[in-house]
């Protein structure tokens, strides 16, 4: 259990838990905001710092590689040395790196700062869900907390697109990083007082250094391979060779975890059917929904001619309905119908989103062709909190940070796969249509439609897995044997 100092409110007090939820959600909002705000300012960054087109991609890739590859390690270290300590350290690193990125005057400094931002993001976000599930043990309270946390993702992405355009146009691109400084300082000022002082289980004989090296190298190499697929192609020797090496490293890591005295990722976590299935569903969902989050924005700008800020405002109705559903209804729906059923309903709505987008015209009317899509995005507000609850339901207090890091890692893997697969398919289809004599707008629209269709197919597969493999947390606890290290009290709570 948590050891609470005199300087921090007791985690048992409702107001303390609400403050802790607020500070963790705000920290995640800052991190997600940064991820979307950068994409809008890329042309301005390229013009100012002289990036080549290939070099510019590293403004995003440096962050993704560091973030995605270190989540699992950061989550486990949070369990060992304390999740509060890891969250605070990650927020410090991210805020300092944002300052460095804001004052960058060369491409090398900016890329280095983005890599450091990825490290800080991994440290803070890997333990965020672990903090929440150990603070909110009562099912209804936990459902509300997860709904608030999930909403920050959609809110951060939508606000980032609007804010990035406004800051870049009104001031300059440096301010997309400076905006993190007051948020980061405020999060730290509150977090040191309200987050519980958990001591962690201790490093004991030490962390599995060899396993850490294997999984970090494997994830870094795997994410690098995926994000470079569009440049080199799926069948290139570089992609196949690096992909095979990454797979060997990950396989060796799993073998190591089965025999290590102090494993980085105890394989007992996969005994929970909900944890395993929820992470698989998440990979498919996130990969599919990349087409909504990114390709819709590209369609609005490249086909319909929207500006950066105008694109952000066009997607705000989606954020509004996601917020209304996730904050206003999802917790009650999960309590009444169960997370599995709510997740299935959310996936059905999201299939409808991408299904409508497969018919989007070259000359679209926003109220007729796009507003219904934005409103159906309410499926995010149903699916994400329910899936998060299922993904964390099998984690006990000892492994909460690991489960949180794993859930965030599969999210990044899904995002990287979505970028690689769907953007490559869209680009290939666009080139084919352009070669056949279609106009640029028609060719682009055809490429986006194909990506939307493939995304819808991935969601159908996710629905099938969720329907056949997932159970409600209560039924899961009753049906599956509890791991030796998991307390009966916790199993009953989840």
XYZ file of C-alpha atoms in Angstrom:
494
model
C 0.000 0.000 0.000
C 1.005 3.609 -0.360
C 2.996 5.297 2.353
C 1.734 8.859 2.609
C 3.858 11.731 3.851
C 2.608 14.706 5.785
C 3.032 16.952 2.759
C 0.614 15.007 0.598
C -3.071 14.496 1.168
C -4.150 10.998 1.988
C -5.059 9.063 -1.157
C -8.065 7.769 0.781
C -9.601 11.263 0.846
C -11.976 11.857 -2.073
C -10.709 15.394 -2.698
C -7.119 14.133 -2.790
C -8.005 11.458 -5.321
C -9.781 14.030 -7.499
C -6.763 16.325 -7.382
C -4.484 13.413 -8.258
C -6.733 12.518 -11.187
C -6.680 16.130 -12.350
C -2.912 16.410 -12.247
C -2.319 13.078 -13.998
C -4.894 13.911 -16.693
C -3.361 17.367 -17.198
C 0.084 15.852 -17.563
C -1.231 13.477 -20.210
C -3.088 16.321 -21.927
C 0.208 18.203 -22.254
C 1.962 15.182 -23.744
C -0.797 14.374 -26.238
C -1.240 18.054 -27.087
C 2.434 18.212 -28.002
C 2.127 15.201 -30.293
C -0.613 16.751 -32.438
C 0.510 20.365 -32.263
C 3.844 19.551 -33.932
C 2.294 18.096 -37.090
C 0.576 21.395 -37.945
C 3.814 23.399 -37.642
C 6.004 21.069 -39.723
C 6.112 23.288 -42.862
C 7.159 26.315 -40.791
C 9.860 24.270 -38.992
C 11.200 23.003 -42.306
C 11.423 26.493 -43.769
C 13.125 27.996 -40.712
C 15.671 25.285 -39.901
C 16.352 24.068 -43.437
C 15.248 20.463 -43.013
C 15.300 18.226 -46.068
C 11.980 16.395 -46.667
C 13.530 13.169 -45.336
C 15.135 14.939 -42.395
C 11.880 16.631 -41.424
C 10.294 13.269 -40.650
C 12.752 12.887 -37.758
C 11.003 15.689 -35.895
C 8.232 13.117 -35.398
C 10.228 9.881 -35.635
C 12.791 10.796 -32.948
C 9.937 11.314 -30.505
C 8.043 8.160 -31.493
C 11.097 5.890 -31.283
C 12.071 7.076 -27.804
C 8.496 7.111 -26.545
C 7.366 3.758 -27.888
C 10.508 1.826 -26.981
C 10.801 2.998 -23.360
C 7.194 2.696 -22.148
C 7.534 -0.884 -20.957
C 10.786 -0.189 -19.105
C 9.412 2.988 -17.522
C 6.244 1.225 -16.389
C 8.153 -1.574 -14.694
C 10.634 0.814 -13.076
C 7.648 2.740 -11.746
C 6.483 -0.408 -9.966
C 9.956 -0.907 -8.494
C 11.000 2.615 -7.441
C 7.565 4.255 -7.094
C 5.110 5.510 -9.712
C 4.977 9.006 -8.191
C 8.732 9.364 -8.533
C 8.639 8.177 -12.154
C 5.775 10.522 -13.067
C 7.518 13.546 -11.535
C 10.855 12.724 -13.172
C 9.210 12.229 -16.549
C 7.369 15.543 -16.305
C 10.640 17.325 -15.450
C 12.428 15.749 -18.435
C 9.556 16.524 -20.809
C 9.264 20.157 -19.665
C 13.022 20.758 -19.888
C 13.139 19.146 -23.336
C 10.258 21.385 -24.455
C 12.316 24.429 -23.483
C 15.273 23.073 -25.450
C 13.035 22.454 -28.486
C 11.596 25.957 -28.240
C 15.011 27.646 -28.332
C 16.438 25.298 -30.995
C 18.190 27.091 -33.842
C 19.398 24.022 -35.712
C 17.855 20.790 -36.934
C 20.221 18.670 -34.810
C 19.229 20.424 -31.574
C 15.521 20.115 -32.355
C 15.781 16.390 -33.120
C 17.756 15.817 -29.903
C 15.128 17.755 -27.944
C 12.342 15.712 -29.508
C 14.126 12.493 -28.506
C 14.352 13.783 -24.932
C 10.668 14.712 -25.049
C 9.933 11.120 -26.018
C 11.899 9.851 -23.026
C 10.049 12.173 -20.646
C 6.699 11.259 -22.178
C 7.410 7.550 -21.739
C 8.384 8.024 -18.086
C 5.272 10.024 -17.194
C 2.627 8.291 -19.282
C 3.806 4.726 -18.579
C 2.759 4.990 -14.930
C -0.280 7.264 -15.266
C -2.863 4.503 -15.529
C -1.060 2.571 -12.801
C -1.442 5.546 -10.468
C -5.154 5.810 -11.230
C -6.090 2.149 -10.839
C -4.365 1.936 -7.463
C -6.004 5.162 -6.264
C -9.506 4.332 -7.511
C -10.303 0.782 -6.451
C -14.107 1.076 -6.271
C -15.497 0.083 -9.709
C -17.691 3.146 -10.281
C -14.981 5.582 -9.189
C -12.417 3.787 -11.321
C -14.725 3.924 -14.337
C -15.166 7.685 -13.926
C -11.429 8.220 -13.505
C -10.616 6.195 -16.617
C -13.284 8.093 -18.576
C -11.662 11.420 -17.648
C -8.224 10.057 -18.472
C -9.382 8.688 -21.844
C -11.003 11.984 -22.758
C -7.685 13.787 -22.443
C -6.455 11.860 -25.486
C -9.175 13.098 -27.803
C -9.126 16.577 -26.280
C -5.353 16.903 -26.574
C -5.324 15.794 -30.197
C -8.148 18.136 -31.220
C -6.921 21.143 -29.247
C -3.411 20.567 -30.591
C -4.533 20.830 -34.193
C -6.289 24.148 -33.543
C -3.661 25.575 -31.212
C -0.791 24.563 -33.474
C -2.254 26.505 -36.380
C -3.080 29.550 -34.264
C 0.325 29.746 -32.539
C 2.273 29.165 -35.736
C 0.290 31.781 -37.677
C 0.083 34.390 -34.897
C 3.597 33.996 -33.409
C 5.979 31.334 -34.756
C 6.608 27.592 -34.428
C 8.812 27.993 -31.326
C 5.688 28.686 -29.280
C 4.240 25.229 -29.913
C 6.940 24.011 -27.497
C 6.957 27.000 -25.139
C 3.249 26.373 -24.422
C 4.319 23.232 -22.514
C 6.372 25.187 -19.969
C 3.577 26.733 -17.854
C 1.585 23.491 -18.029
C 4.556 21.388 -16.966
C 5.475 23.704 -14.084
C 1.864 23.746 -12.854
C 1.622 19.939 -13.037
C 4.819 19.556 -11.022
C 3.749 22.119 -8.416
C 0.492 20.267 -7.739
C 1.765 16.716 -8.243
C 4.402 16.936 -5.520
C 1.626 17.627 -3.025
C -1.237 15.400 -4.152
C 0.285 12.225 -5.613
C 0.670 9.480 -2.985
C 4.183 8.529 -1.894
C 4.274 4.921 -3.027
C 7.609 3.306 -2.237
C 7.469 0.613 -4.909
C 8.458 -3.008 -4.454
C 12.172 -2.160 -4.547
C 14.988 -2.936 -6.951
C 16.058 -5.814 -4.653
C 18.796 -7.756 -6.466
C 18.533 -5.431 -9.440
C 16.635 -4.986 -12.662
C 17.036 -7.511 -15.446
C 19.654 -5.490 -17.350
C 19.992 -7.999 -20.191
C 16.232 -8.236 -20.674
C 15.999 -4.442 -20.580
C 18.614 -4.165 -23.326
C 16.815 -6.772 -25.450
C 13.354 -5.232 -25.292
C 14.541 -1.631 -25.646
C 16.690 -2.465 -28.670
C 13.930 -4.627 -30.170
C 11.223 -1.995 -29.771
C 13.450 0.836 -31.004
C 14.487 -1.127 -34.065
C 10.930 -2.336 -34.722
C 9.385 1.134 -34.485
C 12.195 2.595 -36.619
C 11.564 -0.082 -39.257
C 7.829 0.586 -39.336
C 8.058 4.385 -39.536
C 10.540 4.095 -42.443
C 8.391 1.667 -44.448
C 6.887 4.454 -46.539
C 10.387 5.511 -47.599
C 11.899 2.073 -48.298
C 8.873 -0.152 -48.988
C 7.656 -3.355 -47.329
C 9.674 -5.719 -49.538
C 13.023 -3.934 -49.325
C 16.006 -5.737 -47.846
C 16.339 -2.990 -45.244
C 12.750 -3.395 -44.018
C 12.829 -7.200 -44.007
C 16.260 -7.393 -42.377
C 15.584 -4.861 -39.630
C 12.116 -6.293 -39.059
C 13.491 -9.811 -38.659
C 16.187 -8.618 -36.260
C 13.617 -6.727 -34.175
C 11.432 -9.865 -34.006
C 14.419 -11.966 -32.860
C 15.257 -9.442 -30.128
C 11.654 -9.377 -28.855
C 11.472 -13.199 -28.919
C 14.741 -13.417 -26.993
C 13.344 -10.941 -24.466
C 10.265 -13.112 -23.872
C 12.435 -16.206 -23.388
C 14.598 -14.255 -20.969
C 11.551 -13.156 -18.942
C 10.549 -16.763 -18.367
C 13.880 -17.537 -16.668
C 15.177 -14.245 -15.185
C 15.298 -13.932 -11.384
C 13.980 -10.369 -11.505
C 12.194 -10.096 -14.874
C 11.445 -6.710 -16.339
C 8.054 -7.997 -17.511
C 6.818 -10.928 -15.426
C 4.894 -13.129 -17.843
C 2.207 -13.674 -15.189
C 0.561 -10.506 -16.475
C -0.543 -12.391 -19.596
C -2.419 -14.966 -17.504
C -5.264 -12.469 -17.533
C -7.353 -13.047 -20.609
C -8.649 -9.472 -20.420
C -5.154 -7.959 -20.393
C -3.988 -10.006 -23.378
C -7.135 -9.560 -25.476
C -7.552 -5.860 -24.646
C -4.006 -5.092 -25.772
C -4.563 -6.983 -29.028
C -7.841 -5.152 -29.648
C -6.105 -1.860 -28.939
C -3.410 -2.474 -31.556
C -6.086 -3.048 -34.204
C -8.261 -0.128 -33.075
C -5.446 2.406 -32.929
C -4.037 1.260 -36.271
C -7.471 1.642 -37.854
C -8.282 4.970 -36.271
C -5.051 6.539 -37.485
C -7.033 6.936 -40.709
C -9.573 9.096 -38.885
C -7.168 11.135 -36.803
C -4.619 11.897 -39.526
C -5.992 11.090 -42.962
C -9.220 13.039 -42.438
C -7.109 16.090 -41.601
C -5.044 15.538 -44.752
C -8.222 15.140 -46.809
C -9.605 18.417 -45.447
C -6.401 20.275 -46.307
C -5.195 18.645 -49.515
C -8.546 17.918 -51.178
C -10.973 20.472 -49.751
C -8.356 23.220 -49.288
C -8.870 23.895 -45.563
C -6.184 25.790 -43.636
C -4.473 24.443 -40.517
C -6.695 26.234 -38.003
C -9.805 25.628 -40.124
C -9.048 21.906 -40.139
C -8.788 21.884 -36.362
C -12.124 23.650 -35.990
C -13.734 21.256 -38.494
C -12.771 18.333 -36.252
C -13.887 19.960 -33.004
C -17.410 18.441 -33.139
C -15.737 15.034 -32.855
C -13.901 16.135 -29.711
C -17.123 17.588 -28.311
C -19.158 14.387 -28.711
C -16.270 12.246 -27.460
C -16.056 14.424 -24.365
C -19.801 14.387 -23.796
C -19.978 10.598 -24.041
C -16.783 9.698 -22.174
C -17.300 12.182 -19.340
C -21.075 12.154 -19.147
C -22.182 8.606 -19.939
C -19.393 6.050 -20.293
C -18.908 5.326 -16.580
C -22.644 4.779 -16.027
C -22.953 2.674 -19.171
C -19.976 0.536 -18.151
C -21.499 0.009 -14.697
C -24.904 -0.914 -16.092
C -24.037 -2.958 -19.204
C -20.424 -4.003 -18.588
C -17.236 -2.802 -20.255
C -17.292 -5.536 -22.890
C -20.755 -4.613 -24.190
C -19.971 -0.892 -24.182
C -16.729 -1.559 -26.051
C -18.566 -3.579 -28.696
C -21.129 -0.783 -29.164
C -18.331 1.762 -29.506
C -16.529 -0.326 -32.131
C -19.759 -0.612 -34.145
C -20.058 3.191 -34.209
C -16.429 3.513 -35.259
C -16.958 1.022 -38.080
C -19.757 3.360 -39.164
C -17.320 6.306 -39.085
C -14.852 4.666 -41.447
C -17.644 3.133 -43.519
C -19.050 6.595 -44.259
C -15.585 7.886 -45.079
C -15.135 5.221 -47.775
C -17.801 7.150 -49.736
C -16.469 10.662 -49.146
C -16.595 12.706 -52.405
C -13.993 14.954 -53.979
C -16.227 17.997 -53.547
C -17.691 17.329 -50.130
C -20.238 19.353 -48.222
C -19.187 19.561 -44.586
C -22.730 19.444 -43.096
C -23.813 16.563 -45.351
C -20.677 14.454 -45.812
C -18.462 15.154 -42.806
C -20.540 16.333 -39.844
C -22.284 12.917 -39.486
C -18.814 11.325 -39.379
C -17.744 13.691 -36.609
C -20.865 12.900 -34.596
C -20.438 9.132 -34.945
C -16.975 9.638 -33.458
C -18.850 9.404 -30.155
C -17.817 5.757 -30.481
C -14.393 6.843 -29.246
C -16.010 8.008 -26.028
C -17.569 4.585 -25.542
C -14.744 2.349 -26.719
C -11.646 3.942 -25.201
C -12.690 4.071 -21.515
C -14.172 0.570 -21.695
C -11.073 -0.858 -23.388
C -8.771 0.880 -20.898
C -10.736 -0.557 -17.974
C -10.521 -4.042 -19.482
C -6.809 -3.659 -20.230
C -6.054 -2.718 -16.619
C -8.561 -5.058 -14.961
C -6.152 -7.935 -14.526
C -3.351 -5.886 -12.969
C -2.730 -6.004 -9.239
C -1.018 -3.183 -7.344
C 2.378 -4.821 -7.740
C 2.104 -4.843 -11.541
C -0.044 -1.732 -12.153
C 2.824 0.258 -13.634
C 3.813 -2.634 -15.881
C 0.225 -3.082 -17.104
C 0.007 0.672 -17.738
C 3.307 0.667 -19.629
C 2.234 -2.382 -21.657
C -1.105 -0.795 -22.549
C 0.620 2.392 -23.682
C 3.225 0.387 -25.603
C 0.625 -1.496 -27.630
C -1.036 1.855 -28.328
C 2.200 3.141 -29.852
C 2.707 -0.077 -31.815
C -0.802 0.269 -33.214
C -0.149 3.886 -34.143
C 3.138 3.045 -35.875
C 1.491 0.195 -37.793
C -1.407 2.448 -38.775
C 0.973 5.085 -40.082
C 3.014 2.552 -42.031
C 0.225 0.387 -43.449
C -2.564 2.858 -44.144
C -0.423 5.746 -45.365
C 1.509 3.389 -47.658
C -1.704 1.955 -49.095
C -3.158 5.433 -49.581
C -0.001 6.691 -51.306
C 0.173 3.655 -53.582
C -3.478 3.976 -54.588
C -3.067 7.696 -55.190
C -0.065 7.118 -57.475
C -1.978 4.452 -59.402
C -4.994 6.693 -59.947
C -2.825 9.661 -60.922
C -0.996 7.502 -63.465
C -4.388 6.560 -64.884
C -5.235 10.171 -65.634
C -7.241 11.175 -62.526
C -6.892 14.698 -61.184
C -4.789 15.270 -58.070
C -7.895 15.689 -55.908
C -9.517 12.552 -57.309
C -6.338 10.515 -56.870
C -5.867 11.677 -53.287
C -9.488 10.963 -52.428
C -9.233 7.478 -53.911
C -6.153 6.772 -51.802
C -7.819 7.969 -48.628
C -10.942 5.894 -49.364
C -8.827 2.738 -49.607
C -7.174 3.513 -46.261
C -10.581 4.104 -44.675
C -11.839 0.763 -46.013
C -8.840 -1.141 -44.671
C -9.259 0.637 -41.331
C -12.891 -0.463 -41.209
C -11.747 -4.035 -41.838
C -9.308 -3.839 -38.923
C -12.139 -2.672 -36.688
C -14.271 -5.631 -37.760
C -11.445 -7.941 -36.671
C -11.144 -6.025 -33.376
C -14.888 -6.498 -32.828
C -14.586 -10.244 -33.415
C -11.711 -10.567 -30.924
C -13.491 -8.472 -28.311
C -16.706 -10.464 -28.758
C -15.042 -13.857 -28.418
C -12.207 -13.247 -25.941
C -13.114 -10.425 -23.580
C -15.144 -10.722 -20.406
C -16.245 -8.170 -17.842
C -13.718 -7.684 -14.991
C -16.077 -9.328 -12.490
C -16.634 -12.393 -14.668
C -12.921 -12.491 -15.496
C -11.999 -12.638 -11.815
C -14.492 -15.436 -11.232
C -13.447 -17.537 -14.253
C -9.662 -17.287 -14.176
C -7.274 -18.543 -11.480
C -5.584 -15.752 -9.613
C -1.803 -15.493 -9.931
C 0.167 -16.366 -6.845
C 1.306 -12.813 -6.469
C -2.162 -11.317 -6.827
C -4.076 -10.629 -3.667
C -7.610 -11.983 -3.285
C -8.730 -8.554 -2.148
C -7.558 -6.990 -5.365
C -9.126 -9.719 -7.492
C -12.441 -9.013 -5.831
C -12.019 -5.274 -6.328
C -11.488 -5.533 -10.035
